[in-house]
mmCIF file of C-alpha atoms in Angstrom:
data_model
loop_
_atom_site.group_PDB
_atom_site.id
_atom_site.type_symbol
_atom_site.label_atom_id
_atom_site.label_comp_id
_atom_site.label_asym_id
_atom_site.label_seq_id
_atom_site.Cartn_x
_atom_site.Cartn_y
_atom_site.Cartn_z
ATOM 1 C CA MET T 1 -13.765 4.152 12.255
ATOM 2 C CA GLU T 2 -17.233 3.114 13.384
ATOM 3 C CA GLN T 3 -18.345 6.752 13.311
ATOM 4 C CA HIS T 4 -17.500 6.870 9.618
ATOM 5 C CA GLN T 5 -18.814 3.354 8.985
ATOM 6 C CA LEU T 6 -15.382 2.061 8.152
ATOM 7 C CA ARG T 7 -14.143 -1.450 8.819
ATOM 8 C CA ARG T 8 -10.711 -2.912 9.094
ATOM 9 C CA ALA T 9 -9.566 -4.915 6.135
ATOM 10 C CA PRO T 10 -9.631 -8.649 6.853
ATOM 11 C CA GLU T 11 -6.317 -10.319 7.609
ATOM 12 C CA ALA T 12 -4.601 -11.488 4.464
ATOM 13 C CA ASP T 13 -4.121 -15.184 3.858
ATOM 14 C CA ARG T 14 -0.627 -16.602 4.192
ATOM 15 C CA ARG T 15 0.037 -16.797 0.479
ATOM 16 C CA THR T 16 -0.670 -13.069 0.196
ATOM 17 C CA LEU T 17 1.339 -12.248 3.330
ATOM 18 C CA ILE T 18 4.542 -13.890 2.155
ATOM 19 C CA ARG T 19 4.282 -12.209 -1.241
ATOM 20 C CA ARG T 20 3.690 -8.777 0.307
ATOM 21 C CA LEU T 21 6.520 -9.187 2.760
ATOM 22 C CA SER T 22 8.981 -10.487 0.175
ATOM 23 C CA PHE T 23 8.296 -7.668 -2.254
ATOM 24 C CA ASP T 24 8.490 -5.076 0.539
ATOM 25 C CA LEU T 25 11.725 -6.244 2.128
ATOM 26 C CA VAL T 26 13.799 -7.741 -0.694
ATOM 27 C CA GLY T 27 11.982 -6.570 -3.820
ATOM 28 C CA LEU T 28 11.600 -10.114 -5.147
ATOM 29 C CA PRO T 29 8.756 -12.647 -5.145
ATOM 30 C CA PRO T 30 9.074 -15.710 -2.954
ATOM 31 C CA SER T 31 9.766 -19.020 -4.651
ATOM 32 C CA PRO T 32 6.899 -21.542 -4.958
ATOM 33 C CA GLU T 33 8.686 -23.697 -2.400
ATOM 34 C CA GLU T 34 8.919 -20.830 0.084
ATOM 35 C CA VAL T 35 5.223 -20.076 -0.356
ATOM 36 C CA ALA T 36 4.242 -23.696 0.157
ATOM 37 C CA GLN T 37 6.424 -24.019 3.258
ATOM 38 C CA PHE T 38 5.024 -20.859 4.838
ATOM 39 C CA VAL T 39 1.405 -21.736 4.055
ATOM 40 C CA ALA T 40 1.839 -25.206 5.586
ATOM 41 C CA ASP T 41 3.625 -24.000 8.751
ATOM 42 C CA PRO T 42 1.137 -24.050 11.650
ATOM 43 C CA ASP T 43 3.459 -22.224 14.049
ATOM 44 C CA PRO T 44 1.990 -18.805 15.034
ATOM 45 C CA LEU T 45 5.576 -17.454 15.003
ATOM 46 C CA ALA T 46 6.100 -18.432 11.367
ATOM 47 C CA TYR T 47 5.504 -14.849 10.225
ATOM 48 C CA ASP T 48 8.059 -13.495 12.720
ATOM 49 C CA ARG T 49 10.635 -15.978 11.483
ATOM 50 C CA LEU T 50 9.894 -15.017 7.894
ATOM 51 C CA VAL T 51 10.511 -11.341 8.698
ATOM 52 C CA GLU T 52 13.836 -12.158 10.336
ATOM 53 C CA ARG T 53 14.902 -14.358 7.438
ATOM 54 C CA LEU T 54 14.164 -11.670 4.854
ATOM 55 C CA LEU T 55 15.885 -8.976 6.915
ATOM 56 C CA ALA T 56 18.975 -11.204 7.049
ATOM 57 C CA SER T 57 18.983 -11.704 3.270
ATOM 58 C CA PRO T 58 21.666 -9.885 1.229
ATOM 59 C CA ARG T 59 18.828 -8.882 -1.088
ATOM 60 C CA TYR T 60 17.458 -6.653 1.699
ATOM 61 C CA GLY T 61 20.417 -4.265 1.406
ATOM 62 C CA GLU T 62 20.193 -4.280 -2.374
ATOM 63 C CA ARG T 63 16.494 -3.439 -2.237
ATOM 64 C CA TRP T 64 16.757 -0.545 0.214
ATOM 65 C CA ALA T 65 20.164 0.859 -0.728
ATOM 66 C CA ARG T 66 18.743 1.990 -4.057
ATOM 67 C CA HIS T 67 16.619 4.596 -2.280
ATOM 68 C CA TRP T 68 19.683 6.074 -0.587
ATOM 69 C CA LEU T 69 21.619 5.987 -3.846
ATOM 70 C CA ASP T 70 18.824 8.022 -5.433
ATOM 71 C CA VAL T 71 19.029 10.585 -2.621
ATOM 72 C CA VAL T 72 22.760 11.104 -3.116
ATOM 73 C CA ARG T 73 22.378 11.227 -6.943
ATOM 74 C CA PHE T 74 24.687 8.224 -7.389
ATOM 75 C CA ALA T 75 25.309 7.132 -10.967
ATOM 76 C CA GLU T 76 27.539 4.614 -12.683
ATOM 77 C CA SER T 77 28.096 6.921 -15.647
ATOM 78 C CA ASP T 78 29.230 10.537 -15.955
ATOM 79 C CA GLY T 79 26.104 12.064 -17.477
ATOM 80 C CA PHE T 80 26.122 14.910 -19.973
ATOM 81 C CA GLU T 81 26.590 14.190 -23.679
ATOM 82 C CA LYS T 82 29.214 11.447 -23.383
ATOM 83 C CA ASN T 83 27.677 9.653 -20.380
ATOM 84 C CA THR T 84 30.797 7.527 -20.091
ATOM 85 C CA PRO T 85 30.521 4.484 -17.784
ATOM 86 C CA ARG T 86 32.371 4.709 -14.457
ATOM 87 C CA PRO T 87 33.998 1.329 -13.839
ATOM 88 C CA GLU T 88 35.253 2.574 -10.460
ATOM 89 C CA ALA T 89 31.828 3.604 -9.082
ATOM 90 C CA TRP T 90 30.843 0.228 -7.603
ATOM 91 C CA PRO T 91 32.776 0.415 -4.269
ATOM 92 C CA TYR T 92 30.490 3.163 -2.962
ATOM 93 C CA ARG T 93 27.366 1.340 -4.155
ATOM 94 C CA ASP T 94 28.521 -1.854 -2.418
ATOM 95 C CA TYR T 95 29.418 0.105 0.725
ATOM 96 C CA VAL T 96 25.828 1.374 0.974
ATOM 97 C CA ILE T 97 24.429 -2.136 0.439
ATOM 98 C CA ARG T 98 26.687 -3.535 3.176
ATOM 99 C CA ALA T 99 25.716 -0.708 5.530
ATOM 100 C CA PHE T 100 22.014 -1.490 5.134
ATOM 101 C CA ASN T 101 22.586 -5.213 5.576
ATOM 102 C CA ALA T 102 24.673 -4.588 8.699
ATOM 103 C CA ASP T 103 22.032 -2.202 10.119
ATOM 104 C CA ARG T 104 24.774 0.384 10.589
ATOM 105 C CA PRO T 105 23.818 3.224 12.969
ATOM 106 C CA TYR T 106 22.760 6.287 10.988
ATOM 107 C CA ASN T 107 25.187 8.648 12.743
ATOM 108 C CA GLN T 108 28.074 6.345 11.812
ATOM 109 C CA PHE T 109 26.718 6.051 8.272
ATOM 110 C CA ILE T 110 26.805 9.838 7.916
ATOM 111 C CA ARG T 111 30.277 10.289 9.404
ATOM 112 C CA GLU T 112 31.776 7.633 7.156
ATOM 113 C CA GLN T 113 30.426 9.296 4.024
ATOM 114 C CA LEU T 114 31.732 12.715 4.998
ATOM 115 C CA ALA T 115 35.078 11.610 6.445
ATOM 116 C CA GLY T 116 35.549 7.965 5.484
ATOM 117 C CA ASP T 117 39.185 8.549 4.564
ATOM 118 C CA VAL T 118 39.831 9.438 8.211
ATOM 119 C CA LEU T 119 37.618 6.705 9.664
ATOM 120 C CA GLY T 120 38.967 3.801 7.632
ATOM 121 C CA ALA T 121 36.046 3.622 5.183
ATOM 122 C CA ASP T 122 37.570 5.163 2.072
ATOM 123 C CA GLU T 123 34.895 3.800 -0.251
ATOM 124 C CA ALA T 124 32.198 5.670 1.706
ATOM 125 C CA THR T 125 33.505 9.013 0.469
ATOM 126 C CA GLY T 126 32.385 8.047 -3.019
ATOM 127 C CA PHE T 127 29.209 9.831 -1.970
ATOM 128 C CA ILE T 128 30.921 13.184 -2.450
ATOM 129 C CA VAL T 129 31.899 12.604 -6.075
ATOM 130 C CA GLY T 130 29.031 10.362 -7.196
ATOM 131 C CA GLY T 131 27.161 13.002 -9.172
ATOM 132 C CA PRO T 132 27.339 14.016 -12.830
ATOM 133 C CA THR T 133 30.545 15.490 -14.179
ATOM 134 C CA ASP T 134 31.218 17.016 -17.577
ATOM 135 C CA THR T 135 34.200 15.203 -19.070
ATOM 136 C CA VAL T 136 34.219 17.328 -22.229
ATOM 137 C CA ARG T 137 36.849 19.850 -21.192
ATOM 138 C CA SER T 138 37.254 23.169 -22.907
ATOM 139 C CA PRO T 139 40.568 24.810 -23.845
ATOM 140 C CA ASP T 140 39.077 28.044 -22.519
ATOM 141 C CA PRO T 141 40.354 28.408 -18.914
ATOM 142 C CA VAL T 142 37.241 30.366 -17.945
ATOM 143 C CA LEU T 143 34.929 27.560 -19.072
ATOM 144 C CA THR T 144 37.166 24.982 -17.384
ATOM 145 C CA ALA T 145 36.968 26.934 -14.123
ATOM 146 C CA GLN T 146 33.181 27.092 -14.477
ATOM 147 C CA GLN T 147 32.993 23.318 -14.940
ATOM 148 C CA ARG T 148 35.021 22.839 -11.784
ATOM 149 C CA ALA T 149 32.777 25.291 -9.938
ATOM 150 C CA ASP T 150 29.740 23.328 -11.121
ATOM 151 C CA ASP T 151 31.262 20.098 -9.758
ATOM 152 C CA LEU T 152 31.939 21.742 -6.393
ATOM 153 C CA ASN T 153 28.472 23.254 -6.218
ATOM 154 C CA ASP T 154 26.974 19.821 -6.877
ATOM 155 C CA MET T 155 28.977 18.342 -3.996
ATOM 156 C CA VAL T 156 27.834 21.084 -1.610
ATOM 157 C CA ALA T 157 24.218 21.020 -2.770
ATOM 158 C CA THR T 158 23.986 17.244 -2.437
ATOM 159 C CA THR T 159 25.551 17.311 1.027
ATOM 160 C CA GLY T 160 23.017 19.914 2.136
ATOM 161 C CA SER T 161 19.946 18.218 0.691
ATOM 162 C CA THR T 162 21.022 14.749 1.861
ATOM 163 C CA PHE T 163 22.105 15.421 5.430
ATOM 164 C CA LEU T 164 20.473 18.734 6.280
ATOM 165 C CA GLY T 165 17.249 18.449 4.314
ATOM 166 C CA LEU T 166 18.150 21.893 3.015
ATOM 167 C CA THR T 167 18.505 23.045 -0.569
ATOM 168 C CA ILE T 168 21.652 25.141 -0.289
ATOM 169 C CA GLY T 169 22.772 24.909 -3.910
ATOM 170 C CA CYS T 170 21.420 28.347 -4.782
ATOM 171 C CA ALA T 171 23.439 29.906 -1.966
ATOM 172 C CA GLY T 172 26.627 29.134 -3.832
ATOM 173 C CA ALA T 173 25.577 31.313 -6.716
ATOM 174 C CA THR T 174 23.920 34.313 -5.134
ATOM 175 C CA ALA T 175 23.624 36.272 -1.927
ATOM 176 C CA ILE T 176 19.913 36.525 -1.243
ATOM 177 C CA SER T 177 18.982 37.536 2.280
ATOM 178 C CA SER T 178 15.729 35.556 2.248
ATOM 179 C CA ILE T 179 17.279 32.117 1.785
ATOM 180 C CA PRO T 180 17.971 30.202 5.025
ATOM 181 C CA SER T 181 21.613 29.458 4.172
ATOM 182 C CA PRO T 182 23.403 32.545 2.818
ATOM 183 C CA THR T 183 26.542 32.389 0.732
ATOM 184 C CA ARG T 184 28.876 33.011 3.665
ATOM 185 C CA THR T 185 27.701 29.829 5.389
ATOM 186 C CA THR T 186 28.260 27.647 2.336
ATOM 187 C CA MET T 187 31.765 28.865 1.528
ATOM 188 C CA PRO T 188 33.376 26.563 4.133
ATOM 189 C CA TRP T 189 31.647 23.630 2.423
ATOM 190 C CA LEU T 190 33.086 24.746 -0.894
ATOM 191 C CA ARG T 191 36.562 25.039 0.591
ATOM 192 C CA CYS T 192 36.318 21.484 1.929
ATOM 193 C CA SER T 193 35.054 20.219 -1.424
ATOM 194 C CA ARG T 194 37.982 21.749 -3.308
ATOM 195 C CA ALA T 195 40.170 18.959 -1.954
ATOM 196 C CA CYS T 196 37.972 16.444 -3.790
ATOM 197 C CA GLY T 197 38.350 15.347 -7.358
ATOM 198 C CA THR T 198 35.483 13.984 -9.410
ATOM 199 C CA ALA T 199 34.241 10.444 -9.855
ATOM 200 C CA ARG T 200 36.518 10.195 -12.890
ATOM 201 C CA ASP T 201 39.536 10.987 -10.672
ATOM 202 C CA ARG T 202 38.737 8.230 -8.199
#
């Protein structure tokens, strides 16, 4: 830093610290009373206690669960032209919030979402069917089959991008030798997904 004539930023005052920390951890500003109490606390461990208090707040899970819900394309409506609300979507959302608040181990978090019905966490499997689904069904059996295929492809693609960091959605539609996950490796995922309904079925 000295070589580039850079200096460290000065330490923030306590009023700034509690605001930064509150917005970072729970997404909400501290109350005036909380600010006054923290500013007046002479204990050098006051900041550590503040961190622990905010991490223990239910608001912590609400703040950070939203990022996971974005990753898994969770929605409380169906999408498409009707975009009908899903009154039964909340159990999965609340499961994710509870998992963050409980500091659930990530490997357990993954297993429950892929096989929660076996592990006693049924609501966790809402991950699989949380994406958009077209509720405008066609009398044409070919179009109906295509809609179902689209639902299944969404389940597989989201599972791949969420847990593998791999965009495997295109592998379900084509057999291109240059993609890292060819069609034959995604077919087992599709077969597993066929047992699933949609969010509307839950």
